[in-house]
Amino acid sequence: MATPLGAESAGYARHTYRLRLSSTAQDALLAEWARCRWIWNECVARSKRAYAEGENCGLARLDEMLTEARARLAWLREGSSVPQQKGGGRDDRRDQANPDPYGP
């Protein structure tokens, strides 16, 4: 049986991409990242406080906290809620595999 020409190296490709953003897009992405980082820090602080007090602080509580913060803070409402929910630790695959927030 004949081997197609170039089949030895088939299946392996390396690509490099470069994302070029306008200054407006870059500012918007940085602002969204800052909102997500703030939410992450708040969720970590709340989770640690709950853990120290022997409280249960799951995703439902953190989602409630995000809803309250978005209602209270206009700068937080300017961003999309989807990355903010993900930024708060909501990753369903990870949570199903490891329900302990302080685990591996």
PDB file of C-alpha atoms in Angstrom:
ATOM      1  CA  MET A   1       0.000   0.000   0.000  1.00  0.00           C
ATOM      2  CA  ALA A   2       1.387   3.396  -0.957  1.00  0.00           C
ATOM      3  CA  THR A   3       1.892   6.102   1.695  1.00  0.00           C
ATOM      4  CA  PRO A   4       0.532   9.524   0.719  1.00  0.00           C
ATOM      5  CA  LEU A   5       3.183  12.160   0.173  1.00  0.00           C
ATOM      6  CA  GLY A   6       3.879  14.069   3.406  1.00  0.00           C
ATOM      7  CA  ALA A   7       1.892  11.686   5.633  1.00  0.00           C
ATOM      8  CA  GLU A   8       4.834  11.238   8.005  1.00  0.00           C
ATOM      9  CA  SER A   9       4.442  14.759   9.390  1.00  0.00           C
ATOM     10  CA  ALA A  10       0.645  14.926   9.220  1.00  0.00           C
ATOM     11  CA  GLY A  11      -1.193  15.690  12.434  1.00  0.00           C
ATOM     12  CA  TYR A  12       1.304  18.138  13.893  1.00  0.00           C
ATOM     13  CA  ALA A  13       0.973  21.838  13.259  1.00  0.00           C
ATOM     14  CA  ARG A  14       2.171  24.838  15.146  1.00  0.00           C
ATOM     15  CA  HIS A  15       0.475  28.185  14.776  1.00  0.00           C
ATOM     16  CA  THR A  16       1.183  31.513  16.386  1.00  0.00           C
ATOM     17  CA  TYR A  17      -1.471  34.176  16.632  1.00  0.00           C
ATOM     18  CA  ARG A  18      -1.179  37.762  17.684  1.00  0.00           C
ATOM     19  CA  LEU A  19      -4.147  39.761  18.861  1.00  0.00           C
ATOM     20  CA  ARG A  20      -4.024  43.431  17.988  1.00  0.00           C
ATOM     21  CA  LEU A  21      -6.485  45.571  19.891  1.00  0.00           C
ATOM     22  CA  SER A  22      -7.538  49.122  19.415  1.00  0.00           C
ATOM     23  CA  SER A  23      -6.962  51.351  22.429  1.00  0.00           C
ATOM     24  CA  THR A  24     -10.738  51.414  23.030  1.00  0.00           C
ATOM     25  CA  ALA A  25     -10.981  47.612  23.014  1.00  0.00           C
ATOM     26  CA  GLN A  26      -7.928  47.313  25.235  1.00  0.00           C
ATOM     27  CA  ASP A  27      -9.399  49.769  27.751  1.00  0.00           C
ATOM     28  CA  ALA A  28     -12.695  47.844  27.772  1.00  0.00           C
ATOM     29  CA  LEU A  29     -10.923  44.504  28.315  1.00  0.00           C
ATOM     30  CA  LEU A  30      -8.776  45.922  31.106  1.00  0.00           C
ATOM     31  CA  ALA A  31     -11.849  47.399  32.799  1.00  0.00           C
ATOM     32  CA  GLU A  32     -13.672  44.048  32.556  1.00  0.00           C
ATOM     33  CA  TRP A  33     -10.619  42.251  33.923  1.00  0.00           C
ATOM     34  CA  ALA A  34     -10.467  44.693  36.849  1.00  0.00           C
ATOM     35  CA  ARG A  35     -14.135  44.038  37.685  1.00  0.00           C
ATOM     36  CA  CYS A  36     -13.584  40.273  37.557  1.00  0.00           C
ATOM     37  CA  ARG A  37     -10.480  40.554  39.715  1.00  0.00           C
ATOM     38  CA  TRP A  38     -12.391  42.591  42.317  1.00  0.00           C
ATOM     39  CA  ILE A  39     -15.135  39.941  42.382  1.00  0.00           C
ATOM     40  CA  TRP A  40     -12.556  37.169  42.729  1.00  0.00           C
ATOM     41  CA  ASN A  41     -10.939  38.951  45.699  1.00  0.00           C
ATOM     42  CA  GLU A  42     -14.336  39.478  47.358  1.00  0.00           C
ATOM     43  CA  CYS A  43     -15.293  35.822  46.873  1.00  0.00           C
ATOM     44  CA  VAL A  44     -11.987  34.597  48.290  1.00  0.00           C
ATOM     45  CA  ALA A  45     -12.329  36.867  51.321  1.00  0.00           C
ATOM     46  CA  ARG A  46     -15.943  35.759  51.900  1.00  0.00           C
ATOM     47  CA  SER A  47     -15.070  32.081  51.488  1.00  0.00           C
ATOM     48  CA  LYS A  48     -12.161  32.335  53.923  1.00  0.00           C
ATOM     49  CA  ARG A  49     -14.304  34.173  56.462  1.00  0.00           C
ATOM     50  CA  ALA A  50     -17.059  31.553  56.156  1.00  0.00           C
ATOM     51  CA  TYR A  51     -14.542  28.724  56.469  1.00  0.00           C
ATOM     52  CA  ALA A  52     -13.016  30.285  59.599  1.00  0.00           C
ATOM     53  CA  GLU A  53     -16.476  30.691  61.155  1.00  0.00           C
ATOM     54  CA  GLY A  54     -17.512  27.136  60.255  1.00  0.00           C
ATOM     55  CA  GLU A  55     -20.126  28.405  57.819  1.00  0.00           C
ATOM     56  CA  ASN A  56     -21.041  26.858  54.484  1.00  0.00           C
ATOM     57  CA  CYS A  57     -20.302  29.237  51.620  1.00  0.00           C
ATOM     58  CA  GLY A  58     -21.096  27.621  48.306  1.00  0.00           C
ATOM     59  CA  LEU A  59     -21.791  28.906  44.831  1.00  0.00           C
ATOM     60  CA  ALA A  60     -25.350  29.930  45.709  1.00  0.00           C
ATOM     61  CA  ARG A  61     -24.075  32.257  48.438  1.00  0.00           C
ATOM     62  CA  LEU A  62     -21.383  33.707  46.191  1.00  0.00           C
ATOM     63  CA  ASP A  63     -23.934  34.263  43.402  1.00  0.00           C
ATOM     64  CA  GLU A  64     -26.183  36.049  45.886  1.00  0.00           C
ATOM     65  CA  MET A  65     -23.241  38.197  46.950  1.00  0.00           C
ATOM     66  CA  LEU A  66     -22.557  39.099  43.292  1.00  0.00           C
ATOM     67  CA  THR A  67     -26.209  40.040  42.744  1.00  0.00           C
ATOM     68  CA  GLU A  68     -26.143  42.294  45.813  1.00  0.00           C
ATOM     69  CA  ALA A  69     -22.877  43.916  44.725  1.00  0.00           C
ATOM     70  CA  ARG A  70     -24.176  44.550  41.187  1.00  0.00           C
ATOM     71  CA  ALA A  71     -27.304  46.193  42.623  1.00  0.00           C
ATOM     72  CA  ARG A  72     -25.189  48.402  44.894  1.00  0.00           C
ATOM     73  CA  LEU A  73     -22.268  49.342  42.617  1.00  0.00           C
ATOM     74  CA  ALA A  74     -22.870  51.092  39.289  1.00  0.00           C
ATOM     75  CA  TRP A  75     -19.310  50.481  38.025  1.00  0.00           C
ATOM     76  CA  LEU A  76     -19.844  46.747  38.476  1.00  0.00           C
ATOM     77  CA  ARG A  77     -23.128  46.827  36.536  1.00  0.00           C
ATOM     78  CA  GLU A  78     -21.275  48.382  33.580  1.00  0.00           C
ATOM     79  CA  GLY A  79     -19.660  45.005  32.911  1.00  0.00           C
ATOM     80  CA  SER A  80     -21.164  41.763  31.706  1.00  0.00           C
ATOM     81  CA  SER A  81     -22.485  39.398  34.370  1.00  0.00           C
ATOM     82  CA  VAL A  82     -21.209  36.261  32.570  1.00  0.00           C
ATOM     83  CA  PRO A  83     -17.460  36.806  33.090  1.00  0.00           C
ATOM     84  CA  GLN A  84     -18.231  38.134  36.561  1.00  0.00           C
ATOM     85  CA  GLN A  85     -19.985  34.879  37.469  1.00  0.00           C
ATOM     86  CA  LYS A  86     -17.059  32.891  36.086  1.00  0.00           C
ATOM     87  CA  GLY A  87     -14.635  35.212  37.868  1.00  0.00           C
ATOM     88  CA  GLY A  88     -16.327  34.381  41.145  1.00  0.00           C
ATOM     89  CA  GLY A  89     -15.240  30.794  40.856  1.00  0.00           C
ATOM     90  CA  ARG A  90     -18.199  29.385  38.999  1.00  0.00           C
ATOM     91  CA  ASP A  91     -16.707  26.638  36.896  1.00  0.00           C
ATOM     92  CA  ASP A  92     -19.156  23.750  36.850  1.00  0.00           C
ATOM     93  CA  ARG A  93     -16.661  21.121  35.672  1.00  0.00           C
ATOM     94  CA  ARG A  94     -14.164  21.976  38.376  1.00  0.00           C
ATOM     95  CA  ASP A  95     -16.842  22.149  41.074  1.00  0.00           C
ATOM     96  CA  GLN A  96     -18.266  18.767  40.143  1.00  0.00           C
ATOM     97  CA  ALA A  97     -14.825  17.181  40.147  1.00  0.00           C
ATOM     98  CA  ASN A  98     -13.733  18.834  43.413  1.00  0.00           C
ATOM     99  CA  PRO A  99     -16.498  20.271  45.626  1.00  0.00           C
ATOM    100  CA  ASP A 100     -13.969  21.391  48.289  1.00  0.00           C
ATOM    101  CA  PRO A 101     -12.944  25.008  47.464  1.00  0.00           C
ATOM    102  CA  TYR A 102      -9.683  24.594  49.386  1.00  0.00           C
ATOM    103  CA  GLY A 103      -8.831  21.226  47.844  1.00  0.00           C
ATOM    104  CA  PRO A 104      -6.474  20.472  44.951  1.00  0.00           C
TER     105      PRO A 104
END
